[in-house]
Each structure stands twice: as C-alpha cells, then as structure tokens.
Amino acid sequence: MKLYSWGAAPNPRRVLIYMAEKGIEIPVAEAGGGAQLTDDYLARYDGRIVPMLELDDGTQIGEAMAICRYLEEAYPAPPLFGVNRRDRAMVDMWERRAETEGFAGVAEVFRNSTPAFAGRGLPGFAEPIEQIPALVERGRKRLARFYGRIERQLADNRFIAGSRFSVADITALCIVDFATKGAKVGLPEDHTNARSWHAEVSARPSIAG
C-alpha cells in the first residue's frame, strides 16, 4: 500500500493523524509541488484530489474517511469509529457535521480568497473554476455555525462525539487548524470549551509530534 499526501493540506493530515493514533506504518508519497498537485499524480489518479490510498492490487481509494474506514477493518485497535452502535452513530453524526459545516465553510473561504487558488474554486476539476468572492462571507458564517455547535457539545463532553477520542476529533481539529492558519478564521476567544478541547487534542503525540 501507498498513501499519497500533500504537504499541510487538511484532508491528508486527517489520515496521517489517524495512522499515528493506530501506529500504522504505510509508505507516504508526496503528490503536490508548491500550490499544485504534480502532473505525475494527476496522471495517476483521475480523482485529482488528495489523499489517495493505493492498494497492492492497484485499487485506488480516495476521500479521507473512506481510507480510514478501510484501515479500521485491518487495524481495529484502538477503535476510532466507536465501540458500539450508539457510539458509532454519534461519531458518524459529528464527523459528518464537521465535514458539511466546518470543511465546507473553510473551503469556501480559502478557495475563494487565496490568490494561488485563482481558477481553482472547487477541488478535482481539470477545467478552471473561477473564484466567487461573495462565497467568502458565507463560508465564514458556516464556520461560525460549526464553531458554535462544537462549543455547545463540548460543554458536557470531553471529546467531540462523547467521552472517547475519535475520527470526529481528528476532522474537527484539522478544520480548526486549517481555518486558523489558511483562512484566518480561528476559534473565537469566548469559545472556551472548544479552545480547551483544542489544546488537549493538540497535545496528543499523534498531533504534537
């Protein structure tokens, strides 16, 4: 197997943190050069996004959570998708909310305001997709909604989906970090629950290391 990653991009980072939590060692190849995916990678994978896990039989698995679910079957301990049906449902729910609110929001801000992404308003397209500046404000509102949601959830829970660290925490952390550094939309100062959670999970060896 080989995992294709790209610098500090948030989606490959989700898989790399997951692998570190599990102690999984898979060869990692860099698929990007600067602000672009390499021609070799684009020719290799028509999905045109990262991460991508290529199996020994040539099967290509894209999308961060699809890769993590594949690896969860082979490396079940420690469980990061939940330990029973209720737990798994909560992890799925919060991971999905993080995707649809958090990642969608930061993508709208970043892709529509970053000069290096001019003509790349959406990922995976070969043809130019122009930036839409009006989407930046909508993205900020989506991020604010997500931040408010996790702030309330973390008032009574140590982690995003409950009492256990899970892929929902990995996704949420990567959103917050990329939004802070890449889109300049960090956690508000008054979101004390979320900021405490962020400090705790950031100190985990899989992340701090």
GROMACS .gro file of C-alpha atoms in nm:
model
  209
    1MET     CA    1   0.000   0.000   0.000
    2LYS     CA    2   0.100   0.360  -0.052
    3LEU     CA    3  -0.066   0.680   0.070
    4TYR     CA    4  -0.047   0.992  -0.141
    5SER     CA    5  -0.040   1.312   0.062
    6TRP     CA    6   0.025   1.683   0.001
    7GLY     CA    7   0.216   1.899   0.247
    8ALA     CA    8  -0.004   2.057   0.512
    9ALA     CA    9  -0.334   2.002   0.328
   10PRO     CA   10  -0.603   1.924   0.586
   11ASN     CA   11  -0.757   1.612   0.432
   12PRO     CA   12  -0.433   1.410   0.405
   13ARG     CA   13  -0.349   1.530   0.755
   14ARG     CA   14  -0.663   1.361   0.885
   15VAL     CA   15  -0.538   1.026   0.757
   16LEU     CA   16  -0.183   1.081   0.883
   17ILE     CA   17  -0.311   1.161   1.234
   18TYR     CA   18  -0.538   0.856   1.222
   19MET     CA   19  -0.245   0.636   1.122
   20ALA     CA   20  -0.029   0.781   1.401
   21GLU     CA   21  -0.302   0.710   1.658
   22LYS     CA   22  -0.314   0.350   1.539
   23GLY     CA   23   0.060   0.304   1.495
   24ILE     CA   24   0.007   0.217   1.127
   25GLU     CA   25   0.312   0.248   0.906
   26ILE     CA   26   0.241   0.285   0.534
   27PRO     CA   27   0.475   0.444   0.276
   28VAL     CA   28   0.370   0.803   0.210
   29ALA     CA   29   0.437   0.974  -0.123
   30GLU     CA   30   0.414   1.348  -0.181
   31ALA     CA   31   0.158   1.428  -0.451
   32GLY     CA   32   0.198   1.803  -0.462
   33GLY     CA   33   0.457   2.059  -0.556
   34GLY     CA   34   0.401   2.406  -0.412
   35ALA     CA   35   0.035   2.502  -0.454
   36GLN     CA   36  -0.030   2.242  -0.725
   37LEU     CA   37  -0.067   1.867  -0.748
   38THR     CA   38   0.209   1.721  -0.964
   39ASP     CA   39   0.147   1.617  -1.323
   40ASP     CA   40   0.258   1.264  -1.237
   41TYR     CA   41  -0.007   1.236  -0.965
   42LEU     CA   42  -0.281   1.386  -1.180
   43ALA     CA   43  -0.200   1.132  -1.450
   44ARG     CA   44  -0.202   0.853  -1.193
   45TYR     CA   45  -0.532   0.939  -1.021
   46ASP     CA   46  -0.821   1.090  -1.213
   47GLY     CA   47  -0.993   1.189  -0.889
   48ARG     CA   48  -0.745   1.480  -0.882
   49ILE     CA   49  -0.762   1.519  -0.504
   50VAL     CA   50  -0.567   1.401  -0.201
   51PRO     CA   51  -0.541   1.185  -0.002
   52MET     CA   52  -0.546   0.866  -0.204
   53LEU     CA   53  -0.457   0.518  -0.081
   54GLU     CA   54  -0.332   0.283  -0.349
   55LEU     CA   55  -0.357  -0.086  -0.259
   56ASP     CA   56  -0.114  -0.352  -0.370
   57ASP     CA   57  -0.362  -0.473  -0.634
   58GLY     CA   58  -0.385  -0.124  -0.784
   59THR     CA   59  -0.718  -0.030  -0.625
   60GLN     CA   60  -0.731   0.343  -0.550
   61ILE     CA   61  -0.929   0.468  -0.251
   62GLY     CA   62  -0.991   0.841  -0.231
   63GLU     CA   63  -1.152   1.051   0.045
   64ALA     CA   64  -1.002   1.068   0.393
   65MET     CA   65  -1.276   0.886   0.584
   66ALA     CA   66  -1.306   0.610   0.323
   67ILE     CA   67  -0.934   0.545   0.368
   68CYS     CA   68  -0.965   0.548   0.747
   69ARG     CA   69  -1.261   0.310   0.738
   70TYR     CA   70  -1.063   0.071   0.518
   71LEU     CA   71  -0.774   0.079   0.763
   72GLU     CA   72  -1.007   0.038   1.063
   73GLU     CA   73  -1.101  -0.308   0.940
   74ALA     CA   74  -0.737  -0.416   0.933
   75TYR     CA   75  -0.630  -0.229   1.248
   76PRO     CA   76  -0.930  -0.227   1.484
   77ALA     CA   77  -0.743  -0.120   1.799
   78PRO     CA   78  -0.775   0.138   1.931
   79PRO     CA   79  -1.123   0.191   1.786
   80LEU     CA   80  -1.163   0.539   1.638
   81PHE     CA   81  -1.508   0.495   1.482
   82GLY     CA   82  -1.686   0.397   1.804
   83VAL     CA   83  -1.718   0.086   2.019
   84ASN     CA   84  -2.091   0.005   1.991
   85ARG     CA   85  -2.378   0.106   1.767
   86ARG     CA   86  -2.472   0.414   1.968
   87ASP     CA   87  -2.111   0.526   1.986
   88ARG     CA   88  -2.056   0.466   1.614
   89ALA     CA   89  -2.369   0.662   1.530
   90MET     CA   90  -2.252   0.959   1.738
   91VAL     CA   91  -1.908   0.952   1.577
   92ASP     CA   92  -2.062   0.935   1.229
   93MET     CA   93  -2.302   1.218   1.308
   94TRP     CA   94  -2.037   1.455   1.440
   95GLU     CA   95  -1.783   1.365   1.174
   96ARG     CA   96  -2.048   1.436   0.911
   97ARG     CA   97  -2.137   1.769   1.071
   98ALA     CA   98  -1.770   1.861   1.073
   99GLU     CA   99  -1.748   1.782   0.701
  100THR     CA  100  -2.064   1.959   0.587
  101GLU     CA  101  -2.034   2.266   0.808
  102GLY     CA  102  -1.669   2.303   0.902
  103PHE     CA  103  -1.482   2.179   0.597
  104ALA     CA  104  -1.733   2.325   0.355
  105GLY     CA  105  -1.706   2.660   0.529
  106VAL     CA  106  -1.329   2.680   0.537
  107ALA     CA  107  -1.311   2.562   0.175
  108GLU     CA  108  -1.541   2.845   0.068
  109VAL     CA  109  -1.326   3.100   0.249
  110PHE     CA  110  -0.988   2.963   0.141
  111ARG     CA  111  -1.057   2.872  -0.221
  112ASN     CA  112  -1.238   3.197  -0.296
  113SER     CA  113  -0.992   3.434  -0.131
  114THR     CA  114  -0.645   3.283  -0.186
  115PRO     CA  115  -0.460   3.421  -0.492
  116ALA     CA  116  -0.275   3.091  -0.551
  117PHE     CA  117  -0.614   2.921  -0.596
  118ALA     CA  118  -0.742   3.152  -0.867
  119GLY     CA  119  -0.927   2.937  -1.120
  120ARG     CA  120  -0.949   2.656  -0.863
  121GLY     CA  121  -1.269   2.744  -0.681
  122LEU     CA  122  -1.357   2.374  -0.647
  123PRO     CA  123  -1.121   2.079  -0.599
  124GLY     CA  124  -1.077   1.799  -0.851
  125PHE     CA  125  -1.166   1.989  -1.168
  126ALA     CA  126  -0.932   1.994  -1.466
  127GLU     CA  127  -1.104   2.297  -1.618
  128PRO     CA  128  -1.084   2.637  -1.442
  129ILE     CA  129  -1.347   2.707  -1.178
  130GLU     CA  130  -1.341   3.077  -1.103
  131GLN     CA  131  -1.339   3.216  -0.752
  132ILE     CA  132  -1.660   3.374  -0.621
  133PRO     CA  133  -1.568   3.641  -0.362
  134ALA     CA  134  -1.925   3.650  -0.227
  135LEU     CA  135  -1.882   3.293  -0.101
  136VAL     CA  136  -1.612   3.404   0.143
  137GLU     CA  137  -1.865   3.562   0.379
  138ARG     CA  138  -2.095   3.261   0.351
  139GLY     CA  139  -1.803   3.036   0.439
  140ARG     CA  140  -1.731   3.246   0.747
  141LYS     CA  141  -2.093   3.206   0.856
  142ARG     CA  142  -2.077   2.829   0.808
  143LEU     CA  143  -1.760   2.813   1.016
  144ALA     CA  144  -1.921   3.026   1.287
  145ARG     CA  145  -2.214   2.784   1.296
  146PHE     CA  146  -1.979   2.488   1.328
  147TYR     CA  147  -1.773   2.657   1.599
  148GLY     CA  148  -2.089   2.734   1.795
  149ARG     CA  149  -2.211   2.378   1.760
  150ILE     CA  150  -1.892   2.219   1.894
  151GLU     CA  151  -1.870   2.481   2.171
  152ARG     CA  152  -2.210   2.368   2.299
  153GLN     CA  153  -2.131   1.998   2.252
  154LEU     CA  154  -1.804   2.027   2.443
  155ALA     CA  155  -1.974   2.186   2.742
  156ASP     CA  156  -2.078   1.836   2.853
  157ASN     CA  157  -1.837   1.613   2.664
  158ARG     CA  158  -1.461   1.574   2.676
  159PHE     CA  159  -1.441   1.496   2.305
  160ILE     CA  160  -1.647   1.586   2.001
  161ALA     CA  161  -1.857   1.269   1.993
  162GLY     CA  162  -1.857   1.192   2.365
  163SER     CA  163  -1.609   1.050   2.615
  164ARG     CA  164  -1.367   0.893   2.363
  165PHE     CA  165  -1.126   1.043   2.113
  166SER     CA  166  -1.242   0.955   1.762
  167VAL     CA  167  -1.218   1.044   1.395
  168ALA     CA  168  -1.468   1.322   1.469
  169ASP     CA  169  -1.199   1.491   1.679
  170ILE     CA  170  -0.940   1.441   1.406
  171THR     CA  171  -1.164   1.603   1.146
  172ALA     CA  172  -1.266   1.890   1.374
  173LEU     CA  173  -0.905   1.958   1.475
  174CYS     CA  174  -0.789   1.970   1.113
  175ILE     CA  175  -1.072   2.211   1.033
  176VAL     CA  176  -0.984   2.445   1.319
  177ASP     CA  177  -0.612   2.439   1.240
  178PHE     CA  178  -0.657   2.497   0.868
  179ALA     CA  179  -0.921   2.763   0.922
  180THR     CA  180  -0.688   2.941   1.165
  181LYS     CA  181  -0.374   2.925   0.951
  182GLY     CA  182  -0.508   2.906   0.596
  183ALA     CA  183  -0.829   3.107   0.616
  184LYS     CA  184  -0.752   3.328   0.918
  185VAL     CA  185  -1.077   3.231   1.090
  186GLY     CA  186  -0.981   3.079   1.423
  187LEU     CA  187  -1.189   2.980   1.723
  188PRO     CA  188  -1.346   3.284   1.891
  189GLU     CA  189  -1.194   3.384   2.224
  190ASP     CA  190  -1.521   3.326   2.410
  191HIS     CA  191  -1.549   2.964   2.289
  192THR     CA  192  -1.372   2.839   2.600
  193ASN     CA  193  -1.494   2.478   2.577
  194ALA     CA  194  -1.374   2.442   2.220
  195ARG     CA  195  -1.045   2.613   2.295
  196SER     CA  196  -0.978   2.380   2.591
  197TRP     CA  197  -1.061   2.077   2.375
  198HIS     CA  198  -0.832   2.206   2.102
  199ALA     CA  199  -0.543   2.248   2.344
  200GLU     CA  200  -0.591   1.896   2.482
  201VAL     CA  201  -0.612   1.714   2.149
  202SER     CA  202  -0.328   1.921   2.001
  203ALA     CA  203  -0.101   1.782   2.274
  204ARG     CA  204  -0.162   1.420   2.173
  205PRO     CA  205   0.155   1.251   2.040
  206SER     CA  206  -0.013   1.179   1.707
  207ILE     CA  207  -0.065   1.550   1.657
  208ALA     CA  208   0.205   1.730   1.856
  209GLY     CA  209   0.472   1.503   1.711
   0.00000   0.00000   0.00000
